Tab-separated table of C-alpha atoms in Angstrom:
chain	number	residue	atom	x	y	z
A	1	MET	CA	233.600	39.225	292.138
A	2	SER	CA	230.349	41.097	292.792
A	3	ALA	CA	228.236	42.449	289.966
A	4	SER	CA	228.543	46.136	289.162
A	5	PRO	CA	225.786	48.554	290.245
A	6	HIS	CA	225.050	49.153	286.554
A	7	ALA	CA	224.447	45.437	285.995
A	8	GLU	CA	222.198	45.126	289.081
A	9	ALA	CA	219.878	48.017	288.165
A	10	ALA	CA	216.633	47.034	286.458
A	11	PRO	CA	216.542	47.722	282.699
A	12	LEU	CA	215.070	51.017	281.566
A	13	ARG	CA	211.843	51.261	279.603
A	14	ILE	CA	212.835	53.708	276.866
A	15	GLY	CA	210.570	55.900	274.782
A	16	MET	CA	212.079	57.501	271.696
A	17	LEU	CA	211.105	60.777	270.021
A	18	GLY	CA	211.976	60.604	266.347
A	19	ALA	CA	213.305	57.821	264.150
A	20	SER	CA	216.726	59.337	263.544
A	21	ARG	CA	220.031	57.890	262.322
A	22	ILE	CA	221.815	58.650	265.586
A	23	ALA	CA	219.149	56.735	267.520
A	24	GLU	CA	220.274	53.523	265.868
A	25	LEU	CA	223.659	53.856	267.585
A	26	ALA	CA	222.635	55.587	270.799
A	27	ILE	CA	219.574	53.490	271.594
A	28	LEU	CA	218.984	50.521	269.283
A	29	GLU	CA	222.500	49.056	269.222
A	30	ALA	CA	223.327	50.203	272.732
A	31	SER	CA	220.195	48.711	274.262
A	32	ALA	CA	220.937	45.407	272.551
A	33	ALA	CA	224.194	45.378	274.535
A	34	THR	CA	222.790	46.646	277.833
A	35	GLY	CA	219.395	44.949	277.928
A	36	GLU	CA	217.206	48.067	278.057
A	37	ILE	CA	213.604	47.762	276.859
A	38	LEU	CA	212.435	49.464	273.654
A	39	ALA	CA	209.056	50.430	275.065
A	40	ALA	CA	207.688	53.087	272.715
A	41	VAL	CA	208.460	55.286	269.730
A	42	ALA	CA	206.815	58.316	268.108
A	43	ALA	CA	207.636	60.163	264.888
A	44	ARG	CA	206.195	63.104	262.949
A	45	ASP	CA	204.648	60.554	260.578
A	46	PRO	CA	202.745	57.855	262.541
A	47	GLU	CA	203.061	55.437	259.623
A	48	ARG	CA	206.823	55.829	259.693
A	49	ALA	CA	206.779	55.230	263.441
A	50	ARG	CA	204.807	52.021	262.981
A	51	ALA	CA	207.213	50.751	260.341
A	52	TYR	CA	210.188	51.703	262.527
A	53	ALA	CA	208.685	49.945	265.548
A	54	ALA	CA	208.052	46.790	263.551
A	55	GLU	CA	211.583	46.784	262.164
A	56	HIS	CA	213.353	47.405	265.467
A	57	GLY	CA	211.106	45.724	268.003
A	58	PHE	CA	209.465	48.587	269.886
A	59	ALA	CA	206.572	47.369	271.981
A	60	ARG	CA	204.289	50.326	271.307
A	61	VAL	CA	203.782	53.233	268.905
A	62	HIS	CA	202.380	56.580	269.995
A	63	GLU	CA	200.549	58.751	267.493
A	64	ASP	CA	202.568	61.869	268.324
A	65	TYR	CA	205.318	63.195	270.581
A	66	GLY	CA	202.906	64.505	273.190
A	67	ALA	CA	201.260	61.106	273.603
A	68	LEU	CA	204.637	59.493	274.186
A	69	LEU	CA	205.561	62.043	276.844
A	70	ALA	CA	202.285	61.278	278.638
A	71	ASP	CA	203.219	57.580	278.928
A	72	ASP	CA	203.837	57.023	282.639
A	73	SER	CA	205.328	53.569	282.018
A	74	LEU	CA	208.525	55.092	280.566
A	75	ASP	CA	211.719	55.414	282.612
A	76	LEU	CA	213.615	57.464	280.017
A	77	VAL	CA	212.779	59.523	276.942
A	78	TYR	CA	215.472	59.749	274.281
A	79	ILE	CA	215.415	62.852	272.071
A	80	GLY	CA	217.338	62.520	268.822
A	81	LEU	CA	215.489	65.211	266.880
A	82	PRO	CA	217.239	67.969	264.875
A	83	ASN	CA	219.343	70.325	267.009
A	84	GLY	CA	216.859	73.180	267.086
A	85	LEU	CA	214.146	70.977	268.643
A	86	HIS	CA	216.239	69.597	271.513
A	87	ALA	CA	215.490	72.239	274.142
A	88	GLU	CA	211.774	72.499	273.391
A	89	TRP	CA	211.115	68.775	273.677
A	90	THR	CA	213.450	68.295	276.615
A	91	ALA	CA	211.478	70.947	278.484
A	92	ARG	CA	208.184	69.319	277.529
A	93	ALA	CA	209.450	65.928	278.668
A	94	LEU	CA	210.604	67.353	282.007
A	95	ASP	CA	207.252	69.084	282.451
A	96	ALA	CA	205.619	65.675	281.919
A	97	GLY	CA	207.740	64.171	284.703
A	98	ARG	CA	210.157	62.244	282.497
A	99	ASN	CA	213.892	61.589	282.637
A	100	VAL	CA	215.562	62.659	279.398
A	101	LEU	CA	218.630	61.693	277.405
A	102	VAL	CA	218.936	64.439	274.791
A	103	GLU	CA	221.362	64.483	271.915
A	104	LYS	CA	223.916	67.250	271.774
A	105	PRO	CA	223.701	70.171	271.520
A	106	PHE	CA	221.426	70.598	274.532
A	107	ALA	CA	219.958	73.849	273.163
A	108	ALA	CA	220.280	76.358	270.332
A	109	ASN	CA	221.980	78.984	272.495
A	110	LEU	CA	222.883	79.695	276.113
A	111	ALA	CA	219.695	81.585	276.941
A	112	GLU	CA	217.622	78.633	275.752
A	113	PHE	CA	219.831	76.252	277.722
A	114	ASP	CA	219.111	78.248	280.870
A	115	ARG	CA	215.378	78.060	280.219
A	116	VAL	CA	215.596	74.261	280.217
A	117	ALA	CA	217.871	74.228	283.267
A	118	ALA	CA	215.310	76.310	285.164
A	119	ARG	CA	212.790	73.505	284.598
A	120	LEU	CA	215.144	71.062	286.307
A	121	GLU	CA	214.935	72.845	289.641
A	122	ALA	CA	211.367	71.634	290.175
A	123	ALA	CA	211.319	68.650	287.807
A	124	GLU	CA	210.655	65.147	289.011
A	125	GLY	CA	213.083	63.789	286.413
A	126	TRP	CA	216.454	64.902	285.076
A	127	ALA	CA	218.107	65.576	281.728
A	128	TRP	CA	221.480	64.357	280.463
A	129	GLU	CA	223.218	65.590	277.309
A	130	ALA	CA	224.462	62.675	275.203
A	131	PHE	CA	228.228	63.242	275.236
A	132	HIS	CA	228.771	59.481	275.128
A	133	TYR	CA	232.524	59.708	274.409
A	134	ALA	CA	233.146	60.659	278.058
A	135	ASP	CA	231.884	57.269	279.273
A	136	HIS	CA	234.358	55.203	277.260
A	137	PRO	CA	237.403	53.921	279.193
A	138	ALA	CA	239.706	55.122	276.404
A	139	LEU	CA	239.415	58.691	277.636
A	140	ALA	CA	239.993	57.670	281.246
A	141	ARG	CA	243.146	55.873	280.138
A	142	LEU	CA	244.402	58.938	278.242
A	143	ILE	CA	243.871	61.085	281.339
A	144	ALA	CA	245.655	58.537	283.541
A	145	ILE	CA	248.708	58.553	281.259
A	146	VAL	CA	248.950	62.345	281.468
A	147	ARG	CA	248.367	62.405	285.230
A	148	ASP	CA	251.049	59.761	285.774
A	149	GLY	CA	253.648	61.801	283.882
A	150	GLY	CA	253.665	59.522	280.849
A	151	ILE	CA	254.252	62.434	278.467
A	152	GLY	CA	255.951	64.799	280.885
A	153	ARG	CA	254.542	68.255	281.484
A	154	LEU	CA	251.553	69.007	279.253
A	155	ARG	CA	252.468	71.630	276.639
A	156	ARG	CA	249.810	71.567	273.909
A	157	ILE	CA	246.388	70.132	273.073
A	158	GLU	CA	245.103	69.513	269.561
A	159	VAL	CA	241.529	68.495	268.859
A	160	ARG	CA	239.915	67.826	265.491
A	161	MET	CA	236.255	67.266	264.619
A	162	GLU	CA	236.004	67.030	260.829
A	163	MET	CA	233.812	65.214	258.326
A	164	PRO	CA	232.881	65.376	254.629
A	165	ALA	CA	229.950	67.610	253.739
A	166	PRO	CA	226.459	66.194	254.244
A	167	PRO	CA	223.867	66.877	251.515
A	168	ALA	CA	222.507	70.412	251.224
A	169	SER	CA	219.115	69.113	252.375
A	170	ASP	CA	220.549	67.835	255.666
A	171	PRO	CA	219.141	69.681	258.741
A	172	ARG	CA	222.694	70.065	260.029
A	173	TRP	CA	223.031	72.930	257.528
A	174	SER	CA	219.852	74.672	258.705
A	175	PHE	CA	220.300	77.907	260.654
A	176	ASP	CA	216.734	77.702	261.976
A	177	LEU	CA	217.405	74.165	263.244
A	178	ALA	CA	220.637	75.226	264.993
A	179	GLY	CA	222.966	73.664	262.447
A	180	GLY	CA	226.597	74.322	261.636
A	181	ALA	CA	229.987	72.790	262.315
A	182	MET	CA	230.427	74.109	265.833
A	183	MET	CA	226.975	73.023	266.959
A	184	ASP	CA	227.060	69.583	265.407
A	185	LEU	CA	230.744	68.625	265.734
A	186	GLY	CA	232.687	71.309	267.572
A	187	CYS	CA	230.565	70.864	270.680
A	188	TYR	CA	232.446	67.591	271.261
A	189	ALA	CA	235.786	69.399	271.073
A	190	LEU	CA	234.725	72.057	273.575
A	191	ASN	CA	233.158	69.515	275.910
A	192	VAL	CA	236.295	67.368	276.028
A	193	LEU	CA	238.411	70.452	276.766
A	194	LEU	CA	236.146	71.209	279.711
A	195	LEU	CA	236.410	67.606	280.881
A	196	LEU	CA	240.212	67.751	280.642
A	197	GLY	CA	240.140	70.991	282.612
A	198	GLU	CA	238.196	69.264	285.354
A	199	GLU	CA	240.438	66.204	285.436
A	200	LEU	CA	243.823	67.872	284.966
A	201	GLY	CA	243.169	71.263	286.580
A	202	ALA	CA	244.217	72.294	290.056
A	203	ASP	CA	241.899	70.408	292.391
A	204	PRO	CA	239.209	71.354	293.356
A	205	THR	CA	239.027	74.199	290.836
A	206	PRO	CA	238.614	73.089	287.203
A	207	ALA	CA	240.517	74.853	284.449
A	208	ILE	CA	238.101	76.600	282.072
A	209	PRO	CA	239.128	77.024	278.406
A	210	GLN	CA	239.609	80.649	277.423
A	211	LEU	CA	239.024	81.669	273.807
A	212	ARG	CA	241.970	83.510	272.209
A	213	THR	CA	241.136	83.672	268.511
A	214	ALA	CA	238.516	82.182	266.185
A	215	ARG	CA	238.002	82.141	262.438
A	216	ALA	CA	234.943	80.778	260.667
A	217	VAL	CA	234.409	79.819	257.046
A	218	PRO	CA	230.691	80.332	256.360
A	219	TYR	CA	228.539	77.809	254.546
A	220	ALA	CA	228.202	79.264	251.061
A	221	PRO	CA	224.407	78.866	250.657
A	222	ASP	CA	223.773	80.467	254.079
A	223	PRO	CA	226.547	82.638	255.567
A	224	ARG	CA	224.835	82.584	258.974
A	225	VAL	CA	225.980	78.959	259.304
A	226	ASP	CA	229.606	78.000	259.987
A	227	ALA	CA	231.025	75.293	257.726
A	228	THR	CA	234.504	75.332	259.299
A	229	VAL	CA	235.848	76.893	262.485
A	230	GLU	CA	239.459	77.182	263.590
A	231	ALA	CA	240.036	78.430	267.123
A	232	GLU	CA	242.902	78.937	269.515
A	233	LEU	CA	242.142	78.597	273.202
A	234	SER	CA	244.082	78.383	276.433
A	235	LEU	CA	243.494	75.790	279.144
A	236	ALA	CA	245.313	76.831	282.329
A	237	GLY	CA	247.972	78.445	280.154
A	238	ILE	CA	248.266	75.431	277.839
A	239	PRO	CA	247.618	76.350	274.181
A	240	VAL	CA	244.784	74.528	272.451
A	241	ASP	CA	244.470	74.191	268.673
A	242	LEU	CA	240.882	73.356	267.651
A	243	ARG	CA	239.518	72.755	264.176
A	244	THR	CA	236.031	71.590	263.260
A	245	SER	CA	234.576	71.281	259.781
A	246	MET	CA	231.612	69.861	257.912
A	247	GLU	CA	233.391	70.389	254.587
A	248	SER	CA	236.508	68.310	255.096
A	249	ASP	CA	238.038	65.851	252.636
A	250	GLY	CA	237.820	63.062	255.215
A	251	TRP	CA	236.984	62.090	258.778
A	252	ASP	CA	239.124	63.167	261.720
A	253	PHE	CA	237.867	62.970	265.313
A	254	SER	CA	241.275	63.020	266.985
A	255	LEU	CA	242.516	64.252	270.352
A	256	ARG	CA	246.264	64.753	270.857
A	257	LEU	CA	247.957	65.840	274.071
A	258	VAL	CA	251.611	66.830	273.668
A	259	GLY	CA	254.002	66.999	276.607
A	260	ASP	CA	257.646	67.907	276.947
A	261	THR	CA	258.726	64.247	276.786
A	262	GLY	CA	256.101	62.675	274.542
A	263	GLU	CA	252.508	62.682	273.381
A	264	VAL	CA	249.321	60.631	273.620
A	265	LEU	CA	246.787	60.350	270.809
A	266	LEU	CA	243.262	59.009	270.479
A	267	PRO	CA	242.663	58.844	266.708
A	268	ASN	CA	238.900	58.756	267.321
A	269	PHE	CA	238.130	60.045	270.800
A	270	VAL	CA	234.402	60.410	270.042
A	271	LYS	CA	233.903	56.753	269.103
A	272	PRO	CA	237.002	54.823	270.222
A	273	GLN	CA	235.235	51.563	269.415
A	274	GLU	CA	235.681	52.365	265.723
A	275	ASP	CA	239.472	52.625	265.919
A	276	GLY	CA	240.585	50.833	269.065
A	277	ARG	CA	244.006	52.474	269.463
A	278	LEU	CA	245.490	54.750	272.058
A	279	ILE	CA	248.951	55.771	270.829
A	280	VAL	CA	251.716	56.918	273.160
A	281	ARG	CA	254.893	58.299	271.616
A	282	GLY	CA	258.086	59.184	273.451
A	283	GLY	CA	257.824	59.633	277.179
A	284	GLY	CA	261.410	58.792	278.016
A	285	ALA	CA	263.094	60.910	280.680
A	286	GLY	CA	264.807	63.937	279.189
A	287	ALA	CA	263.356	63.516	275.686
A	288	GLY	CA	262.272	66.795	274.125
A	289	ALA	CA	258.869	67.348	272.572
A	290	ALA	CA	260.342	67.633	269.089
A	291	GLU	CA	262.185	64.339	269.505
A	292	ALA	CA	259.062	62.660	270.908
A	293	ALA	CA	257.047	63.721	267.902
A	294	GLY	CA	259.753	62.825	265.438
A	295	GLY	CA	260.121	59.106	265.812
A	296	ALA	CA	260.835	58.209	269.441
A	297	ALA	CA	259.479	54.951	270.830
A	298	GLU	CA	255.784	54.350	270.135
A	299	ARG	CA	253.417	52.209	272.172
A	300	VAL	CA	249.930	51.294	271.015
A	301	GLU	CA	247.366	50.284	273.609
A	302	ARG	CA	244.148	48.589	272.561
A	303	VAL	CA	241.078	50.074	274.218
A	304	SER	CA	237.703	48.437	274.776
A	305	GLY	CA	235.746	47.607	271.645
A	306	THR	CA	232.482	48.087	273.514
A	307	SER	CA	230.457	50.982	272.137
A	308	SER	CA	230.687	54.333	273.894
A	309	TYR	CA	226.898	54.475	273.539
A	310	ALA	CA	226.549	51.265	275.569
A	311	PHE	CA	228.775	52.685	278.316
A	312	GLN	CA	226.613	55.809	278.283
A	313	LEU	CA	223.370	53.887	278.535
A	314	ARG	CA	224.640	51.855	281.487
A	315	ARG	CA	225.553	55.080	283.285
A	316	ILE	CA	222.161	56.597	282.570
A	317	ARG	CA	220.433	53.476	283.869
A	318	ALA	CA	222.351	53.695	287.154
A	319	ALA	CA	221.581	57.416	287.423
A	320	VAL	CA	217.855	56.952	286.796
A	321	ARG	CA	217.558	54.030	289.184
A	322	GLY	CA	219.620	55.837	291.822
A	323	GLY	CA	217.767	59.137	291.472
A	324	GLU	CA	220.985	60.985	290.594
A	325	ARG	CA	220.718	64.664	289.700
A	326	ALA	CA	223.923	65.201	287.740
A	327	THR	CA	224.574	68.866	288.461
A	328	ALA	CA	228.292	68.659	287.592
A	329	LEU	CA	227.523	67.315	284.116
A	330	LEU	CA	224.859	69.979	283.682
A	331	ALA	CA	227.438	72.642	284.540
A	332	ARG	CA	229.830	71.221	281.928
A	333	SER	CA	227.046	71.229	279.351
A	334	ARG	CA	226.275	74.854	280.173
A	335	ARG	CA	229.922	75.889	279.774
A	336	THR	CA	230.000	74.074	276.426
A	337	MET	CA	226.987	76.050	275.240
A	338	ALA	CA	228.505	79.322	276.498
A	339	LEU	CA	231.701	78.668	274.522
A	340	ILE	CA	229.725	77.871	271.365
A	341	ASP	CA	227.943	81.211	271.656
A	342	GLU	CA	231.217	83.016	272.363
A	343	ILE	CA	232.873	81.547	269.269
A	344	SER	CA	229.881	82.430	267.088
A	345	LEU	CA	229.889	86.035	268.283
A	346	ALA	CA	233.673	86.272	267.877
A	347	ASN	CA	233.193	85.316	264.229
A	348	GLY	CA	230.387	87.826	263.692
A	349	LEU	CA	227.805	85.053	263.295
A	350	PRO	CA	224.293	85.376	264.733
A	351	LEU	CA	223.303	83.031	267.535
A	352	ARG	CA	221.006	80.236	266.456
A	353	PRO	CA	217.381	81.005	267.299
A	354	GLY	CA	215.794	79.093	270.151
A	355	ARG	CA	212.206	77.878	270.130
A	356	LEU	CA	211.635	77.597	273.859
A	357	ALA	CA	209.944	80.550	275.553
A	358	ASP	CA	210.227	81.344	279.260
């Protein structure tokens, strides 16, 4: 058996802006699995950057973000800064000729997204938004089950992105830093709906989710920020029930597709490696949806325990080495941002301010 193109591509030399929590999963642990090189790091506090580099094995420390972006030895810059800084530093990295893996959300609002996208037209490098869940084979398996008629005709989609409240000091609550439940969590729910529309829609035209209703519960200390959002959408006529919250009693990152003969569930579609189950209920010919949900035969498939972040990093390596300009993924990211803005406006919430000028 021949080696995969991902395995054959030379490891990436990665530079990292910020010493964030998410970087430990997206870059540190993932690169340990994929063999990428931790080439450089920069943080707001150079002393913190030096301590971080020593702890995690970065080869070099840059005194500030600008110095890191000027490093021509880097193959990829990872941006895991607070949400409101993503667009600004992605644009700066592109202007410096870098390839960029930027954490979601790509920008603070659609207009800011488009300002970054305009840079891509003439950029030497490219930018990818870090929706790592889409690279895990668990999602591909869920889609295959639906395509193959394993749950009958698709009738309903339910998606949940909920977590307990972070501390009040957390930047995810900051309006100026583009915080809130929809920006930080709900973006995953919207992105996976768009992906499902592409994969299950009428080829070659993807189905685009249409917003029907939305209701937001504001964050009490700052009513400009959404703490919880419940929304009803339609995907090619299929009703979608979406809930996202940063004030939940527990964690729930589930995706459920219900058909007329059964259903398929990923209890944690964002990070399947943390649960490992894909659950199929019902599916027998002639079984009704109510019967399928109420105790018909259940099958549990075990999905790969490899991290979704490692799958993502392998894909990015292949894209960088192959010079891929992922316009289809960029279009999905743009539609995600447009839906976030639409839901905010539907709830009477102001759009988060962007920092990137034309």
